[in-house]
Amino acid sequence: MNTAGHIQLEPRWPVALAVFASALLLGMLPDRIRFFPIWVTWALGLTAIIPILAAALMGAKEPRWLRVERAAILFLFPVVALSTVANLMNLVTTMVERPADVSGVQLLSSSIGVWVTNVIIFALLFWQIDRGGPEMRLDHHRTIPDWLFPQETAPSEDVARDWHPTFVDYLYLGYSTATAFSTTDAMPLTARAKLLMMLESAFSLMTVVVVASRAINILGS
């Protein structure tokens, strides 16, 4: 907290862009695969983007917007996670029962949309829950970390002064978890961190192995 009593804020533009990208990708899924109607998808996106923008503009003086932002993201996560499961089930059902109704290009583009959304929604959750949230980390509150980043164990001369994890670090954590299906960057320290990474890896594994591989097989035949 600075001398004027205002809360020091982490930049929110990467977060807003990630939420917008997720809503855009979900909205582009074919109707037979998309779980929610397109208007619900955009409504969910606005439910997260508006508090994020409000937190960026007014959170320093009015901390309640930070609480609204946190509540919106924590609400959005289970909704989008369940939607991801439903989208995957629709993809697999269409692929197995009505293969003529969907082309290899549609399968591949849909699997990419679901996979990227999976990365983004878990990155948002990681960013919001680790050590109490972005502002708690920025002010270096002593809270138990969920993840240990390599910068925290590196020699001080190799790390920027006053370094702390930002949304980009959690986005990379989400990407590496979905890509490698294991820990490649930050080390999970708590049970909830490990369970969330397992869940993200399971979604990613199903998307890549079952759906994307089938799409590539159709395109190659």
PDB file of N, CA, C and O in Angstrom, residues 15 18-19 22 48 52 69-82 116-134 137 146-147 149 166-175 190-200 203:
ATOM      1  N   VAL A  15      -5.287  -9.694 -18.332  1.00  0.00           N
ATOM      2  CA  VAL A  15      -6.397 -10.490 -17.818  1.00  0.00           C
ATOM      3  C   VAL A  15      -7.643 -10.259 -18.667  1.00  0.00           C
ATOM      4  O   VAL A  15      -8.337 -11.204 -19.063  1.00  0.00           O
ATOM      5  N   ALA A  18      -7.342 -11.948 -21.999  1.00  0.00           N
ATOM      6  CA  ALA A  18      -7.501 -13.401 -21.897  1.00  0.00           C
ATOM      7  C   ALA A  18      -8.972 -13.782 -21.788  1.00  0.00           C
ATOM      8  O   ALA A  18      -9.429 -14.737 -22.433  1.00  0.00           O
ATOM      9  N   VAL A  19      -9.734 -13.034 -20.984  1.00  0.00           N
ATOM     10  CA  VAL A  19     -11.164 -13.321 -20.845  1.00  0.00           C
ATOM     11  C   VAL A  19     -11.880 -13.089 -22.172  1.00  0.00           C
ATOM     12  O   VAL A  19     -12.726 -13.889 -22.593  1.00  0.00           O
ATOM     13  N   SER A  22     -11.144 -15.929 -24.527  1.00  0.00           N
ATOM     14  CA  SER A  22     -11.872 -17.133 -24.155  1.00  0.00           C
ATOM     15  C   SER A  22     -13.327 -17.060 -24.615  1.00  0.00           C
ATOM     16  O   SER A  22     -13.865 -18.024 -25.182  1.00  0.00           O
ATOM     17  N   ALA A  48     -17.228 -11.210 -16.288  1.00  0.00           N
ATOM     18  CA  ALA A  48     -15.849 -11.166 -15.801  1.00  0.00           C
ATOM     19  C   ALA A  48     -15.130  -9.897 -16.237  1.00  0.00           C
ATOM     20  O   ALA A  48     -14.393  -9.295 -15.452  1.00  0.00           O
ATOM     21  N   ILE A  52     -13.258  -6.727 -13.981  1.00  0.00           N
ATOM     22  CA  ILE A  52     -11.814  -6.586 -14.181  1.00  0.00           C
ATOM     23  C   ILE A  52     -11.465  -5.145 -14.561  1.00  0.00           C
ATOM     24  O   ILE A  52     -10.524  -4.541 -14.025  1.00  0.00           O
ATOM     25  N   GLU A  69     -14.321  -8.395  -8.457  1.00  0.00           N
ATOM     26  CA  GLU A  69     -13.538  -9.078  -9.499  1.00  0.00           C
ATOM     27  C   GLU A  69     -13.222 -10.508  -9.081  1.00  0.00           C
ATOM     28  O   GLU A  69     -13.388 -11.448  -9.864  1.00  0.00           O
ATOM     29  N   ARG A  70     -12.781 -10.677  -7.848  1.00  0.00           N
ATOM     30  CA  ARG A  70     -12.439 -12.019  -7.355  1.00  0.00           C
ATOM     31  C   ARG A  70     -13.668 -12.926  -7.359  1.00  0.00           C
ATOM     32  O   ARG A  70     -13.595 -14.077  -7.809  1.00  0.00           O
ATOM     33  N   ALA A  71     -14.796 -12.395  -6.890  1.00  0.00           N
ATOM     34  CA  ALA A  71     -16.026 -13.184  -6.855  1.00  0.00           C
ATOM     35  C   ALA A  71     -16.471 -13.573  -8.264  1.00  0.00           C
ATOM     36  O   ALA A  71     -16.922 -14.700  -8.491  1.00  0.00           O
ATOM     37  N   ALA A  72     -16.330 -12.641  -9.216  1.00  0.00           N
ATOM     38  CA  ALA A  72     -16.746 -12.917 -10.595  1.00  0.00           C
ATOM     39  C   ALA A  72     -15.898 -14.036 -11.200  1.00  0.00           C
ATOM     40  O   ALA A  72     -16.420 -14.942 -11.865  1.00  0.00           O
ATOM     41  N   ILE A  73     -14.586 -14.003 -10.969  1.00  0.00           N
ATOM     42  CA  ILE A  73     -13.710 -15.031 -11.533  1.00  0.00           C
ATOM     43  C   ILE A  73     -13.944 -16.382 -10.854  1.00  0.00           C
ATOM     44  O   ILE A  73     -13.968 -17.427 -11.510  1.00  0.00           O
ATOM     45  N   LEU A  74     -14.141 -16.371  -9.536  1.00  0.00           N
ATOM     46  CA  LEU A  74     -14.407 -17.622  -8.835  1.00  0.00           C
ATOM     47  C   LEU A  74     -15.758 -18.212  -9.235  1.00  0.00           C
ATOM     48  O   LEU A  74     -15.936 -19.438  -9.219  1.00  0.00           O
ATOM     49  N   PHE A  75     -16.706 -17.344  -9.604  1.00  0.00           N
ATOM     50  CA  PHE A  75     -17.987 -17.822 -10.122  1.00  0.00           C
ATOM     51  C   PHE A  75     -17.834 -18.344 -11.548  1.00  0.00           C
ATOM     52  O   PHE A  75     -18.413 -19.370 -11.920  1.00  0.00           O
ATOM     53  N   LEU A  76     -17.041 -17.632 -12.337  1.00  0.00           N
ATOM     54  CA  LEU A  76     -16.882 -17.988 -13.751  1.00  0.00           C
ATOM     55  C   LEU A  76     -16.186 -19.331 -13.914  1.00  0.00           C
ATOM     56  O   LEU A  76     -16.513 -20.095 -14.835  1.00  0.00           O
ATOM     57  N   PHE A  77     -15.232 -19.640 -13.032  1.00  0.00           N
ATOM     58  CA  PHE A  77     -14.434 -20.850 -13.222  1.00  0.00           C
ATOM     59  C   PHE A  77     -15.278 -22.125 -13.265  1.00  0.00           C
ATOM     60  O   PHE A  77     -15.173 -22.905 -14.228  1.00  0.00           O
ATOM     61  N   PRO A  78     -16.122 -22.425 -12.256  1.00  0.00           N
ATOM     62  CA  PRO A  78     -16.878 -23.684 -12.334  1.00  0.00           C
ATOM     63  C   PRO A  78     -17.853 -23.707 -13.501  1.00  0.00           C
ATOM     64  O   PRO A  78     -18.087 -24.777 -14.088  1.00  0.00           O
ATOM     65  N   VAL A  79     -18.411 -22.545 -13.852  1.00  0.00           N
ATOM     66  CA  VAL A  79     -19.351 -22.497 -14.975  1.00  0.00           C
ATOM     67  C   VAL A  79     -18.639 -22.856 -16.277  1.00  0.00           C
ATOM     68  O   VAL A  79     -19.109 -23.689 -17.064  1.00  0.00           O
ATOM     69  N   VAL A  80     -17.480 -22.238 -16.517  1.00  0.00           N
ATOM     70  CA  VAL A  80     -16.736 -22.508 -17.750  1.00  0.00           C
ATOM     71  C   VAL A  80     -16.137 -23.908 -17.721  1.00  0.00           C
ATOM     72  O   VAL A  80     -16.058 -24.584 -18.757  1.00  0.00           O
ATOM     73  N   ALA A  81     -15.698 -24.362 -16.549  1.00  0.00           N
ATOM     74  CA  ALA A  81     -15.151 -25.722 -16.454  1.00  0.00           C
ATOM     75  C   ALA A  81     -16.218 -26.763 -16.805  1.00  0.00           C
ATOM     76  O   ALA A  81     -15.947 -27.712 -17.559  1.00  0.00           O
ATOM     77  N   LEU A  82     -17.424 -26.587 -16.282  1.00  0.00           N
ATOM     78  CA  LEU A  82     -18.516 -27.505 -16.624  1.00  0.00           C
ATOM     79  C   LEU A  82     -18.877 -27.386 -18.100  1.00  0.00           C
ATOM     80  O   LEU A  82     -19.189 -28.392 -18.757  1.00  0.00           O
ATOM     81  N   VAL A 116      -7.642 -23.965 -25.670  1.00  0.00           N
ATOM     82  CA  VAL A 116      -7.177 -22.627 -25.273  1.00  0.00           C
ATOM     83  C   VAL A 116      -8.028 -22.074 -24.137  1.00  0.00           C
ATOM     84  O   VAL A 116      -7.512 -21.464 -23.187  1.00  0.00           O
ATOM     85  N   THR A 117      -9.338 -22.282 -24.209  1.00  0.00           N
ATOM     86  CA  THR A 117     -10.218 -21.835 -23.137  1.00  0.00           C
ATOM     87  C   THR A 117      -9.869 -22.529 -21.829  1.00  0.00           C
ATOM     88  O   THR A 117      -9.884 -21.913 -20.754  1.00  0.00           O
ATOM     89  N   ASN A 118      -9.534 -23.796 -21.899  1.00  0.00           N
ATOM     90  CA  ASN A 118      -9.105 -24.545 -20.722  1.00  0.00           C
ATOM     91  C   ASN A 118      -7.865 -23.906 -20.091  1.00  0.00           C
ATOM     92  O   ASN A 118      -7.806 -23.714 -18.869  1.00  0.00           O
ATOM     93  N   VAL A 119      -6.900 -23.555 -20.906  1.00  0.00           N
ATOM     94  CA  VAL A 119      -5.680 -22.908 -20.403  1.00  0.00           C
ATOM     95  C   VAL A 119      -6.013 -21.584 -19.727  1.00  0.00           C
ATOM     96  O   VAL A 119      -5.543 -21.288 -18.615  1.00  0.00           O
ATOM     97  N   ILE A 120      -6.839 -20.763 -20.377  1.00  0.00           N
ATOM     98  CA  ILE A 120      -7.135 -19.421 -19.874  1.00  0.00           C
ATOM     99  C   ILE A 120      -7.912 -19.472 -18.564  1.00  0.00           C
ATOM    100  O   ILE A 120      -7.589 -18.753 -17.606  1.00  0.00           O
ATOM    101  N   ILE A 121      -8.943 -20.327 -18.489  1.00  0.00           N
ATOM    102  CA  ILE A 121      -9.776 -20.325 -17.284  1.00  0.00           C
ATOM    103  C   ILE A 121      -8.993 -20.827 -16.078  1.00  0.00           C
ATOM    104  O   ILE A 121      -9.156 -20.326 -14.951  1.00  0.00           O
ATOM    105  N   PHE A 122      -8.100 -21.806 -16.274  1.00  0.00           N
ATOM    106  CA  PHE A 122      -7.279 -22.263 -15.154  1.00  0.00           C
ATOM    107  C   PHE A 122      -6.229 -21.213 -14.781  1.00  0.00           C
ATOM    108  O   PHE A 122      -5.933 -21.035 -13.597  1.00  0.00           O
ATOM    109  N   ALA A 123      -5.688 -20.522 -15.770  1.00  0.00           N
ATOM    110  CA  ALA A 123      -4.729 -19.446 -15.467  1.00  0.00           C
ATOM    111  C   ALA A 123      -5.389 -18.349 -14.629  1.00  0.00           C
ATOM    112  O   ALA A 123      -4.786 -17.827 -13.686  1.00  0.00           O
ATOM    113  N   LEU A 124      -6.628 -17.996 -14.975  1.00  0.00           N
ATOM    114  CA  LEU A 124      -7.366 -16.996 -14.195  1.00  0.00           C
ATOM    115  C   LEU A 124      -7.549 -17.452 -12.749  1.00  0.00           C
ATOM    116  O   LEU A 124      -7.380 -16.668 -11.810  1.00  0.00           O
ATOM    117  N   LEU A 125      -7.911 -18.721 -12.576  1.00  0.00           N
ATOM    118  CA  LEU A 125      -8.107 -19.223 -11.217  1.00  0.00           C
ATOM    119  C   LEU A 125      -6.790 -19.256 -10.456  1.00  0.00           C
ATOM    120  O   LEU A 125      -6.730 -18.829  -9.288  1.00  0.00           O
ATOM    121  N   PHE A 126      -5.717 -19.751 -11.088  1.00  0.00           N
ATOM    122  CA  PHE A 126      -4.406 -19.772 -10.433  1.00  0.00           C
ATOM    123  C   PHE A 126      -4.012 -18.364  -9.987  1.00  0.00           C
ATOM    124  O   PHE A 126      -3.537 -18.155  -8.871  1.00  0.00           O
ATOM    125  N   TRP A 127      -4.191 -17.395 -10.882  1.00  0.00           N
ATOM    126  CA  TRP A 127      -3.825 -16.000 -10.614  1.00  0.00           C
ATOM    127  C   TRP A 127      -4.618 -15.432  -9.446  1.00  0.00           C
ATOM    128  O   TRP A 127      -4.089 -14.656  -8.643  1.00  0.00           O
ATOM    129  N   GLN A 128      -5.868 -15.837  -9.324  1.00  0.00           N
ATOM    130  CA  GLN A 128      -6.730 -15.251  -8.306  1.00  0.00           C
ATOM    131  C   GLN A 128      -6.574 -15.900  -6.936  1.00  0.00           C
ATOM    132  O   GLN A 128      -6.755 -15.227  -5.916  1.00  0.00           O
ATOM    133  N   ILE A 129      -6.212 -17.184  -6.868  1.00  0.00           N
ATOM    134  CA  ILE A 129      -6.183 -17.850  -5.561  1.00  0.00           C
ATOM    135  C   ILE A 129      -4.797 -17.892  -4.932  1.00  0.00           C
ATOM    136  O   ILE A 129      -4.689 -17.969  -3.702  1.00  0.00           O
ATOM    137  N   ASP A 130      -3.727 -17.855  -5.726  1.00  0.00           N
ATOM    138  CA  ASP A 130      -2.388 -18.014  -5.160  1.00  0.00           C
ATOM    139  C   ASP A 130      -2.048 -16.860  -4.228  1.00  0.00           C
ATOM    140  O   ASP A 130      -2.115 -15.700  -4.614  1.00  0.00           O
ATOM    141  N   ARG A 131      -1.736 -17.153  -2.991  1.00  0.00           N
ATOM    142  CA  ARG A 131      -1.287 -16.190  -1.979  1.00  0.00           C
ATOM    143  C   ARG A 131      -2.304 -15.071  -1.731  1.00  0.00           C
ATOM    144  O   ARG A 131      -1.926 -13.942  -1.395  1.00  0.00           O
ATOM    145  N   GLY A 132      -3.569 -15.383  -1.944  1.00  0.00           N
ATOM    146  CA  GLY A 132      -4.601 -14.394  -1.632  1.00  0.00           C
ATOM    147  C   GLY A 132      -4.978 -13.481  -2.764  1.00  0.00           C
ATOM    148  O   GLY A 132      -5.856 -12.628  -2.604  1.00  0.00           O
ATOM    149  N   GLY A 133      -4.341 -13.608  -3.926  1.00  0.00           N
ATOM    150  CA  GLY A 133      -4.695 -12.762  -5.060  1.00  0.00           C
ATOM    151  C   GLY A 133      -3.590 -11.801  -5.449  1.00  0.00           C
ATOM    152  O   GLY A 133      -2.577 -11.672  -4.758  1.00  0.00           O
ATOM    153  N   PRO A 134      -3.774 -11.095  -6.578  1.00  0.00           N
ATOM    154  CA  PRO A 134      -2.692 -10.267  -7.139  1.00  0.00           C
ATOM    155  C   PRO A 134      -2.229  -9.135  -6.234  1.00  0.00           C
ATOM    156  O   PRO A 134      -1.026  -8.886  -6.128  1.00  0.00           O
ATOM    157  N   ARG A 137      -0.169 -10.386  -3.302  1.00  0.00           N
ATOM    158  CA  ARG A 137       1.195 -10.737  -3.726  1.00  0.00           C
ATOM    159  C   ARG A 137       2.022  -9.479  -3.945  1.00  0.00           C
ATOM    160  O   ARG A 137       3.207  -9.431  -3.605  1.00  0.00           O
ATOM    161  N   ASP A 146       0.660 -21.294  -3.118  1.00  0.00           N
ATOM    162  CA  ASP A 146       0.216 -22.536  -3.748  1.00  0.00           C
ATOM    163  C   ASP A 146       1.262 -23.054  -4.733  1.00  0.00           C
ATOM    164  O   ASP A 146       1.313 -24.254  -4.994  1.00  0.00           O
ATOM    165  N   TRP A 147       2.048 -22.124  -5.314  1.00  0.00           N
ATOM    166  CA  TRP A 147       3.086 -22.503  -6.270  1.00  0.00           C
ATOM    167  C   TRP A 147       4.388 -21.793  -5.920  1.00  0.00           C
ATOM    168  O   TRP A 147       4.396 -20.647  -5.482  1.00  0.00           O
ATOM    169  N   PHE A 149       7.691 -20.455  -7.709  1.00  0.00           N
ATOM    170  CA  PHE A 149       8.218 -20.138  -9.031  1.00  0.00           C
ATOM    171  C   PHE A 149       9.753 -20.170  -9.015  1.00  0.00           C
ATOM    172  O   PHE A 149      10.370 -19.912  -7.975  1.00  0.00           O
ATOM    173  N   THR A 166       2.968 -12.440 -11.780  1.00  0.00           N
ATOM    174  CA  THR A 166       1.841 -11.704 -12.349  1.00  0.00           C
ATOM    175  C   THR A 166       1.002 -12.650 -13.197  1.00  0.00           C
ATOM    176  O   THR A 166       1.298 -13.844 -13.288  1.00  0.00           O
ATOM    177  N   PHE A 167      -0.020 -12.118 -13.849  1.00  0.00           N
ATOM    178  CA  PHE A 167      -0.921 -12.977 -14.605  1.00  0.00           C
ATOM    179  C   PHE A 167      -0.191 -13.752 -15.696  1.00  0.00           C
ATOM    180  O   PHE A 167      -0.522 -14.919 -15.960  1.00  0.00           O
ATOM    181  N   VAL A 168       0.801 -13.143 -16.328  1.00  0.00           N
ATOM    182  CA  VAL A 168       1.534 -13.832 -17.393  1.00  0.00           C
ATOM    183  C   VAL A 168       2.211 -15.091 -16.856  1.00  0.00           C
ATOM    184  O   VAL A 168       2.266 -16.121 -17.547  1.00  0.00           O
ATOM    185  N   ASP A 169       2.707 -15.034 -15.633  1.00  0.00           N
ATOM    186  CA  ASP A 169       3.326 -16.220 -15.029  1.00  0.00           C
ATOM    187  C   ASP A 169       2.302 -17.341 -14.853  1.00  0.00           C
ATOM    188  O   ASP A 169       2.607 -18.520 -15.086  1.00  0.00           O
ATOM    189  N   TYR A 170       1.098 -16.975 -14.456  1.00  0.00           N
ATOM    190  CA  TYR A 170       0.056 -17.991 -14.268  1.00  0.00           C
ATOM    191  C   TYR A 170      -0.493 -18.478 -15.606  1.00  0.00           C
ATOM    192  O   TYR A 170      -0.906 -19.636 -15.719  1.00  0.00           O
ATOM    193  N   LEU A 171      -0.477 -17.608 -16.607  1.00  0.00           N
ATOM    194  CA  LEU A 171      -0.880 -18.041 -17.943  1.00  0.00           C
ATOM    195  C   LEU A 171       0.115 -19.070 -18.485  1.00  0.00           C
ATOM    196  O   LEU A 171      -0.285 -20.082 -19.076  1.00  0.00           O
ATOM    197  N   TYR A 172       1.393 -18.827 -18.260  1.00  0.00           N
ATOM    198  CA  TYR A 172       2.401 -19.807 -18.680  1.00  0.00           C
ATOM    199  C   TYR A 172       2.276 -21.094 -17.877  1.00  0.00           C
ATOM    200  O   TYR A 172       2.448 -22.199 -18.424  1.00  0.00           O
ATOM    201  N   LEU A 173       1.957 -20.967 -16.590  1.00  0.00           N
ATOM    202  CA  LEU A 173       1.733 -22.158 -15.763  1.00  0.00           C
ATOM    203  C   LEU A 173       0.576 -22.979 -16.317  1.00  0.00           C
ATOM    204  O   LEU A 173       0.668 -24.209 -16.439  1.00  0.00           O
ATOM    205  N   GLY A 174      -0.526 -22.300 -16.691  1.00  0.00           N
ATOM    206  CA  GLY A 174      -1.658 -23.001 -17.275  1.00  0.00           C
ATOM    207  C   GLY A 174      -1.312 -23.631 -18.612  1.00  0.00           C
ATOM    208  O   GLY A 174      -1.720 -24.768 -18.895  1.00  0.00           O
ATOM    209  N   TYR A 175      -0.545 -22.911 -19.430  1.00  0.00           N
ATOM    210  CA  TYR A 175      -0.141 -23.431 -20.742  1.00  0.00           C
ATOM    211  C   TYR A 175       0.773 -24.653 -20.596  1.00  0.00           C
ATOM    212  O   TYR A 175       0.571 -25.672 -21.265  1.00  0.00           O
ATOM    213  N   THR A 190       0.620 -26.973  -2.545  1.00  0.00           N
ATOM    214  CA  THR A 190      -0.564 -27.308  -1.755  1.00  0.00           C
ATOM    215  C   THR A 190      -1.393 -28.378  -2.472  1.00  0.00           C
ATOM    216  O   THR A 190      -1.265 -28.574  -3.686  1.00  0.00           O
ATOM    217  N   ALA A 191      -2.258 -29.022  -1.700  1.00  0.00           N
ATOM    218  CA  ALA A 191      -3.100 -30.069  -2.278  1.00  0.00           C
ATOM    219  C   ALA A 191      -4.035 -29.500  -3.341  1.00  0.00           C
ATOM    220  O   ALA A 191      -4.244 -30.124  -4.388  1.00  0.00           O
ATOM    221  N   ARG A 192      -4.596 -28.311  -3.088  1.00  0.00           N
ATOM    222  CA  ARG A 192      -5.526 -27.757  -4.075  1.00  0.00           C
ATOM    223  C   ARG A 192      -4.813 -27.406  -5.375  1.00  0.00           C
ATOM    224  O   ARG A 192      -5.381 -27.545  -6.461  1.00  0.00           O
ATOM    225  N   ALA A 193      -3.574 -26.946  -5.293  1.00  0.00           N
ATOM    226  CA  ALA A 193      -2.812 -26.644  -6.502  1.00  0.00           C
ATOM    227  C   ALA A 193      -2.580 -27.918  -7.318  1.00  0.00           C
ATOM    228  O   ALA A 193      -2.724 -27.918  -8.547  1.00  0.00           O
ATOM    229  N   LYS A 194      -2.236 -28.997  -6.648  1.00  0.00           N
ATOM    230  CA  LYS A 194      -1.997 -30.258  -7.350  1.00  0.00           C
ATOM    231  C   LYS A 194      -3.282 -30.803  -7.979  1.00  0.00           C
ATOM    232  O   LYS A 194      -3.270 -31.281  -9.120  1.00  0.00           O
ATOM    233  N   LEU A 195      -4.389 -30.715  -7.248  1.00  0.00           N
ATOM    234  CA  LEU A 195      -5.661 -31.206  -7.778  1.00  0.00           C
ATOM    235  C   LEU A 195      -6.119 -30.389  -8.973  1.00  0.00           C
ATOM    236  O   LEU A 195      -6.626 -30.938  -9.960  1.00  0.00           O
ATOM    237  N   LEU A 196      -5.945 -29.069  -8.910  1.00  0.00           N
ATOM    238  CA  LEU A 196      -6.341 -28.221 -10.035  1.00  0.00           C
ATOM    239  C   LEU A 196      -5.485 -28.500 -11.267  1.00  0.00           C
ATOM    240  O   LEU A 196      -5.999 -28.535 -12.394  1.00  0.00           O
ATOM    241  N   MET A 197      -4.191 -28.715 -11.076  1.00  0.00           N
ATOM    242  CA  MET A 197      -3.328 -29.043 -12.202  1.00  0.00           C
ATOM    243  C   MET A 197      -3.683 -30.410 -12.787  1.00  0.00           C
ATOM    244  O   MET A 197      -3.640 -30.604 -14.008  1.00  0.00           O
ATOM    245  N   MET A 198      -4.056 -31.345 -11.950  1.00  0.00           N
ATOM    246  CA  MET A 198      -4.503 -32.655 -12.438  1.00  0.00           C
ATOM    247  C   MET A 198      -5.771 -32.504 -13.280  1.00  0.00           C
ATOM    248  O   MET A 198      -5.900 -33.129 -14.339  1.00  0.00           O
ATOM    249  N   LEU A 199      -6.699 -31.673 -12.804  1.00  0.00           N
ATOM    250  CA  LEU A 199      -7.951 -31.479 -13.531  1.00  0.00           C
ATOM    251  C   LEU A 199      -7.698 -30.821 -14.880  1.00  0.00           C
ATOM    252  O   LEU A 199      -8.252 -31.247 -15.907  1.00  0.00           O
ATOM    253  N   GLU A 200      -6.852 -29.793 -14.895  1.00  0.00           N
ATOM    254  CA  GLU A 200      -6.543 -29.137 -16.165  1.00  0.00           C
ATOM    255  C   GLU A 200      -5.871 -30.108 -17.131  1.00  0.00           C
ATOM    256  O   GLU A 200      -6.193 -30.146 -18.334  1.00  0.00           O
ATOM    257  N   PHE A 203      -8.490 -32.458 -18.709  1.00  0.00           N
ATOM    258  CA  PHE A 203      -9.235 -31.803 -19.786  1.00  0.00           C
ATOM    259  C   PHE A 203      -8.382 -31.716 -21.052  1.00  0.00           C
ATOM    260  O   PHE A 203      -8.843 -31.992 -22.161  1.00  0.00           O
TER     261      PHE A 203
END
